[in-house]
Short mmCIF file of C-alpha atoms and ligand atoms in Angstrom, two decimals:
data_model
loop_
_atom_site.label_atom_id
_atom_site.label_comp_id
_atom_site.label_asym_id
_atom_site.label_seq_id
_atom_site.Cartn_x
_atom_site.Cartn_y
_atom_site.Cartn_z
CA MET A 530 -7.90 -1.04 -36.25
CA LEU A 531 -7.61 -1.64 -32.51
CA ASP A 532 -4.18 -1.84 -30.89
CA LEU A 533 -5.20 -4.69 -28.62
CA LEU A 534 -8.27 -6.88 -28.13
CA ILE A 535 -8.52 -9.16 -25.12
CA GLN A 536 -11.19 -11.83 -25.40
CA ASN A 537 -12.79 -14.30 -23.02
CA ALA A 538 -11.72 -12.60 -19.78
CA THR A 539 -13.40 -12.80 -16.40
CA LEU A 540 -13.58 -9.45 -14.59
CA PRO A 541 -13.33 -8.92 -10.80
CA ASP A 542 -17.05 -8.04 -10.65
CA GLY A 543 -17.88 -11.57 -11.88
CA ARG A 544 -18.74 -10.84 -15.52
CA SER A 545 -17.27 -13.60 -17.69
CA ALA A 546 -16.53 -14.03 -21.42
CA MET A 547 -15.76 -10.31 -21.61
CA CYS A 548 -13.76 -8.51 -24.27
CA VAL A 549 -11.64 -5.42 -23.67
CA ALA A 550 -10.73 -3.20 -26.62
CA VAL A 551 -7.71 -0.89 -26.47
CA GLN A 552 -6.76 2.01 -28.67
CA ASP A 553 -4.04 4.64 -28.05
CA GLY A 554 -3.39 3.46 -24.49
CA LYS A 555 -7.04 3.68 -23.44
CA ILE A 556 -9.85 1.17 -23.03
CA THR A 557 -12.43 1.95 -25.70
CA GLU A 558 -15.00 -0.74 -25.02
CA VAL A 559 -15.77 -3.57 -22.57
CA ARG A 560 -18.45 -6.06 -23.58
CA PRO A 561 -18.90 -9.73 -24.43
CA GLY A 562 -18.66 -11.20 -27.93
CA MET A 563 -16.57 -8.47 -29.55
CA ARG A 564 -14.89 -9.25 -32.88
CA ALA A 565 -12.83 -6.50 -34.41
CA PRO A 566 -9.55 -6.26 -36.30
CA ALA A 567 -6.68 -5.63 -33.89
CA ARG A 568 -2.92 -5.55 -34.15
CA GLU A 569 -2.84 -8.02 -31.28
CA THR A 570 -5.58 -10.33 -30.02
CA LEU A 571 -5.21 -12.19 -26.74
CA ASP A 572 -7.44 -15.05 -25.60
CA ALA A 573 -7.57 -14.79 -21.80
CA GLY A 574 -8.94 -18.32 -21.57
CA GLY A 575 -11.53 -17.34 -18.97
CA MET A 576 -8.86 -16.09 -16.56
CA LEU A 577 -9.22 -13.01 -14.36
CA LEU A 578 -8.36 -9.64 -15.88
CA SER A 579 -8.00 -7.01 -13.18
CA SER A 580 -6.93 -3.40 -12.91
CA PRO A 581 -3.38 -3.31 -11.55
CA PHE A 582 -2.53 -3.73 -7.90
CA VAL A 583 -1.96 -0.52 -5.94
CA ASP A 584 0.02 -0.18 -2.71
CA ALA A 585 -1.15 2.83 -0.68
CA HIS A 586 1.51 2.47 2.03
CA PHE A 587 5.16 1.67 1.50
CA HIS A 588 8.68 2.73 2.59
CA MET A 589 10.79 2.70 -0.53
CA ASP A 590 13.73 4.50 1.09
CA ALA A 591 14.33 1.48 3.33
CA THR A 592 13.34 -1.38 1.05
CA LEU A 593 15.76 -4.18 0.16
CA SER A 594 18.22 -2.96 2.79
CA TYR A 595 17.91 -6.29 4.66
CA GLY A 596 21.22 -7.12 6.30
CA LEU A 597 22.56 -3.54 6.18
CA PRO A 598 24.52 -2.94 8.30
CA ARG A 599 23.27 -6.09 10.07
CA VAL A 600 20.04 -8.10 10.29
CA ASN A 601 17.33 -7.48 12.88
CA GLN A 602 18.10 -10.41 15.19
CA SER A 603 15.04 -10.11 17.42
CA GLY A 604 12.59 -9.18 14.65
CA THR A 605 11.05 -6.51 16.89
CA LEU A 606 9.95 -2.94 16.16
CA LEU A 607 12.43 -1.50 18.67
CA GLU A 608 15.44 -3.24 17.14
CA GLY A 609 14.11 -2.20 13.72
CA ILE A 610 14.06 1.47 14.74
CA ALA A 611 17.59 1.17 16.20
CA LEU A 612 18.78 -0.52 13.01
CA TRP A 613 17.30 2.21 10.79
CA GLY A 614 19.17 4.74 12.98
CA GLU A 615 22.42 2.84 12.29
CA LEU A 616 21.72 2.60 8.59
CA LYS A 617 20.69 6.21 7.93
CA PRO A 618 24.16 7.79 8.12
CA LEU A 619 25.50 5.06 5.79
CA LEU A 620 22.92 5.65 3.05
CA THR A 621 24.10 6.96 -0.28
CA GLN A 622 21.85 8.35 -2.96
CA GLU A 623 23.12 5.88 -5.57
CA ALA A 624 22.61 2.79 -3.42
CA LEU A 625 19.19 3.97 -2.31
CA MET A 626 18.10 4.56 -5.91
CA GLU A 627 19.45 1.21 -7.00
CA ARG A 628 17.42 -0.60 -4.32
CA ALA A 629 14.27 1.42 -5.05
CA LEU A 630 14.54 0.77 -8.80
CA ALA A 631 15.08 -2.93 -8.13
CA TYR A 632 11.93 -2.97 -6.00
CA CYS A 633 9.98 -1.22 -8.76
CA ASP A 634 11.05 -4.04 -11.11
CA TRP A 635 9.77 -6.60 -8.61
CA ALA A 636 6.53 -4.62 -8.28
CA VAL A 637 5.88 -4.46 -12.03
CA ALA A 638 6.46 -8.21 -12.37
CA LYS A 639 3.74 -8.67 -9.73
CA GLY A 640 1.29 -6.34 -11.52
CA LEU A 641 1.79 -3.61 -8.90
CA LEU A 642 1.74 -0.40 -10.94
CA ALA A 643 1.11 2.35 -8.37
CA ILE A 644 2.81 2.90 -5.01
CA ARG A 645 2.42 5.60 -2.37
CA THR A 646 5.71 5.63 -0.48
CA HIS A 647 6.60 7.49 2.67
CA VAL A 648 10.07 9.04 2.65
CA ASP A 649 11.90 9.94 5.84
CA VAL A 650 12.61 13.70 5.87
CA CYS A 651 14.46 13.84 9.21
CA ASP A 652 17.86 13.59 7.54
CA PRO A 653 18.79 17.27 7.00
CA ARG A 654 20.45 16.35 3.68
CA LEU A 655 17.06 15.11 2.38
CA LEU A 656 19.10 12.48 0.59
CA ALA A 657 16.26 9.96 0.39
CA VAL A 658 13.87 12.64 -0.87
CA GLU A 659 16.23 13.55 -3.72
CA ALA A 660 16.79 9.88 -4.55
CA LEU A 661 13.10 8.93 -4.61
CA LEU A 662 12.10 12.01 -6.62
CA GLU A 663 14.60 10.85 -9.24
CA VAL A 664 13.29 7.27 -9.07
CA LYS A 665 9.73 8.58 -9.48
CA LYS A 666 10.79 10.37 -12.66
CA ARG A 667 12.57 7.30 -14.06
CA VAL A 668 9.76 4.81 -13.42
CA ALA A 669 6.97 7.18 -14.53
CA PRO A 670 6.48 5.44 -17.91
CA TYR A 671 5.46 2.23 -16.18
CA LEU A 672 4.75 2.88 -12.49
CA ASP A 673 2.91 5.72 -10.69
CA MET A 674 4.74 6.78 -7.54
CA GLN A 675 3.41 9.20 -4.94
CA LEU A 676 5.72 10.46 -2.17
CA VAL A 677 4.75 11.33 1.40
CA ALA A 678 6.98 13.65 3.48
CA PHE A 679 7.34 11.48 6.58
CA PRO A 680 9.02 12.88 9.72
CA GLN A 681 9.97 9.43 11.06
CA ASP A 682 11.54 10.78 14.29
CA GLY A 683 8.55 13.02 15.15
CA VAL A 684 7.84 16.37 13.52
CA LEU A 685 8.21 18.20 16.87
CA ARG A 686 11.16 16.10 18.14
CA GLY A 687 14.02 17.56 16.12
CA PRO A 688 17.30 17.73 18.09
CA GLN A 689 17.51 21.41 17.20
CA GLY A 690 13.98 22.19 18.37
CA ALA A 691 10.37 21.89 17.33
CA GLN A 692 10.77 23.83 14.10
CA GLN A 693 13.57 21.67 12.61
CA HIS A 694 11.61 18.72 11.24
CA LEU A 695 8.61 20.87 10.32
CA ASP A 696 11.00 22.86 8.14
CA SER A 697 12.27 19.59 6.64
CA VAL A 698 8.71 18.58 5.76
CA LYS A 699 8.21 21.96 4.06
CA ARG A 700 11.54 21.69 2.19
CA ALA A 701 10.59 18.21 0.96
CA LEU A 702 7.21 19.51 -0.27
CA ASP A 703 8.99 22.42 -2.00
CA LYS A 704 11.11 19.87 -3.87
CA GLY A 705 8.01 18.11 -5.21
CA VAL A 706 6.98 15.57 -2.56
CA ASP A 707 3.22 15.11 -2.98
CA VAL A 708 1.64 14.36 0.40
CA VAL A 709 2.04 15.60 4.01
CA GLY A 710 2.94 12.82 6.48
CA GLY A 711 3.17 12.62 10.26
CA ILE A 712 3.60 10.30 13.24
CA PRO A 713 1.60 11.79 16.14
CA HIS A 714 1.86 8.76 18.48
CA PHE A 715 5.67 9.09 18.38
CA GLU A 716 5.75 12.73 19.52
CA ARG A 717 6.87 13.33 23.12
CA THR A 718 3.42 13.78 24.64
CA MET A 719 -0.22 13.27 23.73
CA ALA A 720 -0.50 17.06 23.55
CA ASP A 721 2.42 17.28 21.12
CA GLY A 722 0.86 14.48 19.08
CA ALA A 723 -2.37 16.45 18.76
CA LEU A 724 -0.41 19.64 17.97
CA SER A 725 1.53 17.83 15.23
CA VAL A 726 -1.73 16.72 13.59
CA LYS A 727 -3.03 20.30 13.71
CA LEU A 728 0.15 21.85 12.27
CA LEU A 729 0.54 19.27 9.50
CA CYS A 730 -3.12 19.41 8.45
CA GLU A 731 -2.91 23.22 8.35
CA LEU A 732 0.20 22.90 6.15
CA ALA A 733 -1.68 20.58 3.78
CA ALA A 734 -4.67 22.93 3.68
CA GLN A 735 -2.44 25.94 2.88
CA ARG A 736 -0.76 24.07 0.03
CA GLY A 737 -3.82 22.20 -1.27
CA LEU A 738 -2.20 18.81 -0.57
CA MET A 739 -3.33 15.43 0.70
CA VAL A 740 -2.40 14.10 4.16
CA ASP A 741 -1.33 10.56 5.08
CA MET A 742 -0.20 10.01 8.65
CA HIS A 743 1.25 7.06 10.44
CA CYS A 744 -1.35 7.31 13.17
CA ASP A 745 -1.73 5.36 16.42
CA GLU A 746 0.63 2.55 15.36
CA SER A 747 0.52 1.35 18.91
CA ASP A 748 -1.19 -1.19 21.17
CA ASP A 749 -2.08 1.62 23.59
CA PRO A 750 -5.90 1.92 23.56
CA LEU A 751 -5.52 5.54 24.69
CA SER A 752 -3.57 6.48 21.56
CA ARG A 753 -6.47 8.42 20.00
CA HIS A 754 -4.79 10.76 17.50
CA VAL A 755 -7.11 9.55 14.75
CA GLU A 756 -9.86 11.45 16.59
CA THR A 757 -7.83 14.66 16.19
CA LEU A 758 -7.07 13.75 12.57
CA ALA A 759 -10.82 13.46 11.86
CA PHE A 760 -11.49 16.73 13.70
CA GLU A 761 -8.79 18.69 11.83
CA THR A 762 -9.95 17.20 8.53
CA GLN A 763 -13.43 18.59 9.12
CA ARG A 764 -12.27 21.92 10.56
CA LEU A 765 -10.04 22.60 7.55
CA GLY A 766 -12.39 21.22 4.89
CA LEU A 767 -9.96 18.43 3.93
CA GLN A 768 -12.67 15.75 3.57
CA GLY A 769 -11.68 12.99 1.16
CA ARG A 770 -8.01 14.05 1.14
CA VAL A 771 -6.80 12.57 4.44
CA THR A 772 -5.61 9.04 5.20
CA GLY A 773 -5.00 7.44 8.57
CA SER A 774 -2.35 4.73 8.16
CA HIS A 775 -1.99 1.78 10.54
CA LEU A 776 -4.51 2.88 13.27
CA THR A 777 -3.54 -0.28 15.16
CA SER A 778 -4.55 1.13 18.57
CA MET A 779 -8.18 0.88 17.38
CA HIS A 780 -7.80 -2.90 17.79
CA SER A 781 -7.31 -2.42 21.54
CA MET A 782 -9.74 0.45 22.15
CA ASP A 783 -12.89 0.25 24.19
CA ASN A 784 -15.84 -0.75 21.98
CA TYR A 785 -18.08 2.05 23.25
CA TYR A 786 -15.52 4.69 22.27
CA VAL A 787 -14.89 3.06 18.87
CA GLY A 788 -18.61 3.35 18.14
CA LYS A 789 -18.30 7.14 18.43
CA LEU A 790 -14.91 7.30 16.70
CA VAL A 791 -15.87 5.35 13.55
CA ALA A 792 -18.85 7.68 13.01
CA LEU A 793 -16.52 10.71 13.31
CA MET A 794 -14.09 9.15 10.82
CA ALA A 795 -16.90 8.46 8.35
CA GLU A 796 -18.19 12.02 8.75
CA ALA A 797 -14.70 13.36 7.93
CA GLN A 798 -14.45 10.96 4.96
CA LEU A 799 -11.10 9.66 6.23
CA ASP A 800 -9.45 6.92 4.21
CA VAL A 801 -7.72 4.12 6.12
CA VAL A 802 -4.73 1.91 5.32
CA ALA A 803 -4.12 -1.24 7.36
CA ASN A 804 -0.82 -3.05 6.85
CA PRO A 805 -1.61 -6.67 7.74
CA LEU A 806 1.80 -8.30 7.24
CA VAL A 807 3.63 -5.79 9.37
CA ASN A 808 0.85 -5.10 11.90
CA ILE A 809 0.46 -8.81 12.72
CA THR A 810 4.20 -9.21 13.28
CA LEU A 811 5.00 -5.98 15.18
CA GLN A 812 1.91 -5.39 17.32
CA GLY A 813 0.98 -7.25 20.48
CA ARG A 814 4.64 -7.91 21.26
CA HIS A 815 4.31 -6.85 24.89
CA ASP A 816 1.42 -9.26 25.45
CA THR A 817 1.80 -12.68 26.98
CA TYR A 818 -1.41 -14.60 26.24
CA PRO A 819 -3.93 -13.87 24.86
CA LYS A 820 -1.95 -11.90 22.25
CA ARG A 821 -3.70 -9.10 20.40
CA ARG A 822 -3.63 -9.11 16.60
CA GLY A 823 -3.01 -5.38 16.41
CA MET A 824 -4.62 -4.71 13.04
CA THR A 825 -7.25 -1.98 12.89
CA ARG A 826 -10.96 -2.89 12.67
CA VAL A 827 -11.19 -3.36 8.92
CA PRO A 828 -14.66 -4.99 8.53
CA GLU A 829 -16.26 -2.48 10.90
CA LEU A 830 -14.68 0.48 9.08
CA LEU A 831 -15.84 -0.89 5.72
CA ALA A 832 -19.34 -1.41 7.11
CA ALA A 833 -19.39 2.27 8.09
CA GLY A 834 -18.72 3.21 4.47
CA ILE A 835 -15.04 4.10 5.05
CA ASN A 836 -12.61 3.35 2.22
CA VAL A 837 -10.00 0.87 3.54
CA ALA A 838 -6.90 -0.37 1.71
CA PHE A 839 -4.30 -2.97 2.66
CA GLY A 840 -0.71 -1.77 2.30
CA HIS A 841 2.56 -3.71 2.14
CA ASP A 842 4.44 -1.20 4.34
CA CYS A 843 7.83 -2.94 4.23
CA VAL A 844 9.79 -5.43 2.14
CA MET A 845 13.17 -6.70 3.38
CA ASP A 846 14.07 -3.73 5.56
CA PRO A 847 14.95 -3.15 9.24
CA TRP A 848 11.34 -3.78 10.31
CA TYR A 849 10.34 -6.70 8.12
CA SER A 850 12.68 -9.32 6.69
CA LEU A 851 10.18 -10.85 4.26
CA GLY A 852 7.92 -9.81 1.36
CA CYS A 853 8.28 -9.62 -2.39
CA GLY A 854 5.93 -6.89 -3.64
CA ASP A 855 3.03 -9.31 -3.96
CA MET A 856 -0.18 -7.47 -3.01
CA LEU A 857 -2.08 -10.77 -3.13
CA GLU A 858 0.09 -11.92 -0.22
CA VAL A 859 -0.93 -8.73 1.59
CA ALA A 860 -4.63 -9.39 0.84
CA HIS A 861 -4.21 -13.01 1.93
CA MET A 862 -2.83 -11.97 5.33
CA GLY A 863 -5.45 -9.21 5.74
CA LEU A 864 -8.23 -11.69 5.05
CA HIS A 865 -6.92 -14.04 7.74
CA VAL A 866 -6.13 -11.45 10.40
CA ALA A 867 -9.53 -9.74 10.06
CA GLN A 868 -11.35 -13.08 9.63
CA MET A 869 -12.91 -11.73 6.44
CA THR A 870 -13.97 -15.17 5.23
CA SER A 871 -17.51 -14.53 3.96
CA GLN A 872 -17.82 -14.56 0.17
CA ALA A 873 -18.42 -10.79 0.11
CA ALA A 874 -15.58 -10.05 2.56
CA MET A 875 -13.03 -12.11 0.58
CA ARG A 876 -13.89 -10.02 -2.48
CA GLN A 877 -13.51 -6.87 -0.37
CA CYS A 878 -9.95 -8.03 0.41
CA PHE A 879 -9.20 -8.06 -3.33
CA ASP A 880 -10.67 -4.53 -3.62
CA ALA A 881 -8.42 -3.51 -0.70
CA VAL A 882 -5.32 -4.02 -2.89
CA THR A 883 -6.82 -2.69 -6.15
CA ARG A 884 -9.61 -0.12 -6.40
CA ASN A 885 -9.67 1.08 -2.76
CA PRO A 886 -6.00 2.18 -2.71
CA ALA A 887 -6.43 3.62 -6.22
CA ARG A 888 -9.10 5.89 -4.71
CA ILE A 889 -6.71 6.91 -1.92
CA LEU A 890 -3.98 7.87 -4.37
CA GLY A 891 -6.57 9.60 -6.58
CA LEU A 892 -5.27 7.75 -9.63
CA PRO A 893 -6.85 9.24 -12.75
CA GLY A 894 -8.16 6.77 -15.35
CA TYR A 895 -8.03 3.73 -13.04
CA GLY A 896 -10.58 1.02 -13.80
CA LEU A 897 -11.84 -1.46 -16.34
CA GLU A 898 -14.30 0.71 -18.24
CA ALA A 899 -14.36 2.56 -21.54
CA GLY A 900 -12.29 5.72 -21.17
CA CYS A 901 -9.95 4.32 -18.47
CA SER A 902 -6.23 3.83 -19.04
CA ALA A 903 -5.40 0.45 -20.57
CA ASP A 904 -3.53 -0.75 -17.47
CA PHE A 905 -4.36 -4.27 -16.31
CA VAL A 906 -3.03 -7.61 -15.20
CA LEU A 907 -4.07 -11.06 -16.37
CA LEU A 908 -4.00 -13.50 -13.47
CA GLN A 909 -3.88 -17.29 -13.53
CA ALA A 910 -7.09 -17.52 -11.52
CA ARG A 911 -10.76 -17.63 -12.31
CA ASP A 912 -11.97 -15.08 -9.75
CA PRO A 913 -10.64 -12.73 -7.05
CA VAL A 914 -10.95 -15.29 -4.26
CA GLU A 915 -8.93 -17.86 -6.22
CA ALA A 916 -6.40 -15.13 -7.01
CA ILE A 917 -5.91 -14.52 -3.28
CA ARG A 918 -5.86 -18.24 -2.43
CA LEU A 919 -3.14 -19.00 -4.98
CA ARG A 920 -1.31 -15.63 -4.87
CA ALA A 921 -1.95 -16.22 -8.56
CA THR A 922 0.70 -15.99 -11.26
CA ARG A 923 0.69 -12.69 -13.15
CA LEU A 924 0.53 -14.10 -16.66
CA LYS A 925 0.68 -10.69 -18.35
CA VAL A 926 0.93 -7.10 -17.14
CA PHE A 927 -0.10 -4.23 -19.41
CA LYS A 928 0.56 -0.49 -19.10
CA ARG A 929 -1.26 1.83 -21.52
CA GLY A 930 -2.03 -1.23 -23.66
CA LYS A 931 1.62 -2.36 -23.89
CA LEU A 932 2.89 -5.62 -22.42
CA ILE A 933 5.48 -4.75 -19.74
CA ALA A 934 5.84 -8.04 -17.85
CA ALA A 935 4.94 -11.69 -18.28
CA SER A 936 5.34 -14.89 -16.29
CA PRO A 937 4.91 -18.49 -17.38
CA ALA A 938 1.79 -20.26 -16.12
CA ALA A 939 2.28 -22.27 -12.95
CA ASN A 940 2.28 -25.95 -13.79
CA SER A 941 3.16 -29.11 -11.97
CA THR A 942 4.07 -32.52 -13.30
CA LEU A 943 3.15 -35.45 -11.10
CA HIS A 944 4.94 -38.81 -11.25
CA LEU A 945 2.95 -40.90 -8.80
CA PRO A 946 3.59 -44.63 -8.48
CA GLY A 947 0.90 -46.58 -10.33
CA ARG A 948 -0.53 -43.45 -11.99
CA PRO A 949 0.22 -42.04 -15.48
CA ALA A 950 2.37 -38.89 -15.49
CA GLN A 951 0.12 -35.84 -15.40
CA THR A 952 0.88 -32.22 -16.18
CA GLY A 953 -1.40 -29.26 -15.53
CA PHE A 954 -2.50 -26.40 -13.31
CA MET A 955 -3.03 -28.36 -10.09
CA ASN A 956 -4.65 -26.63 -7.16
FE1 FE2 B 1081 4.62 2.64 7.57
#
């Protein structure tokens, strides 16, 4: 007997009236018209059944700290950085864990079951590292977390010299952090930025780890560290294991140079994460009019065969006062900012918060095929485009075939003068 049989589901690839059979936490079969005894049978009613949402770029050490010790009055990146500096000495492990665990609850309710989070390693106590490693352990039964050792203040800019933060990155990796991070555009000089990319990629190569750098999060068209990242990836044989996050300077670069750069990135098999909500609010702030959008060139990167994901980056922290862990909101903003309004491009935006980030994290068993883990979310929408349009209700969220979250269907009741009262899913 099956553990679970879902019937009459629409899948993101467009197949409808599909059945998904689950046994021992795994999908055993996906096909239409299946009838088999099961402990639980669920009629999806033609709604969209998707693999879970995945966020390839987040900062869980700062999340839900909005208002601590004060709110970002100007809403700018610079005040955000200053605010994070004020908050850091006040952080306690308990409070940080409490906020991170609360965010994980929000995430699960929104069908977001895998998160790659950067963790600031510039605090010599590595307090956030310890806290998030513990959170990772606690949420493991229902949420996959991957940690990136992120030298927020610059890996070569330690107050006690160039070795200080590099040592912190190594100590964090020793403790079990998964991925090597960096922030080359924030180093003191272009040369130091390039050196930081070289040192951090060499560290990843020595330890057999992945790399994910905050790279060129700037409106400066001459911020070209992604070129070095692609070069080091090839030199060290790290193809397919390196991610460039943000890459906002690519928005402002000269088109001729970008033509060369995108080919180099594709050759190095770089993955890319754009963060539409945060990029559209923080970039272009020194412009008058016209104002640049400041998100990297997503459609062009996809057209070159590069894997691109949309990340949330921040939720209610010093840099971003909004957000709720809803990756459909992220896809919605990405679609608008990149003008990805063709039928195919809107579907790509759904992929950018599901299968593309899953590939970046290297999630084993991700997908809606026989043999994959029985992790999925039933959405109150008939296809991926409608899911984005409505930021659709997550009717049910499953992990290894077990229901872990549910929300009531969105309904409205209308009482219009001269019309009979009407209740239903109105959109
Ligand atoms: Fe970030």
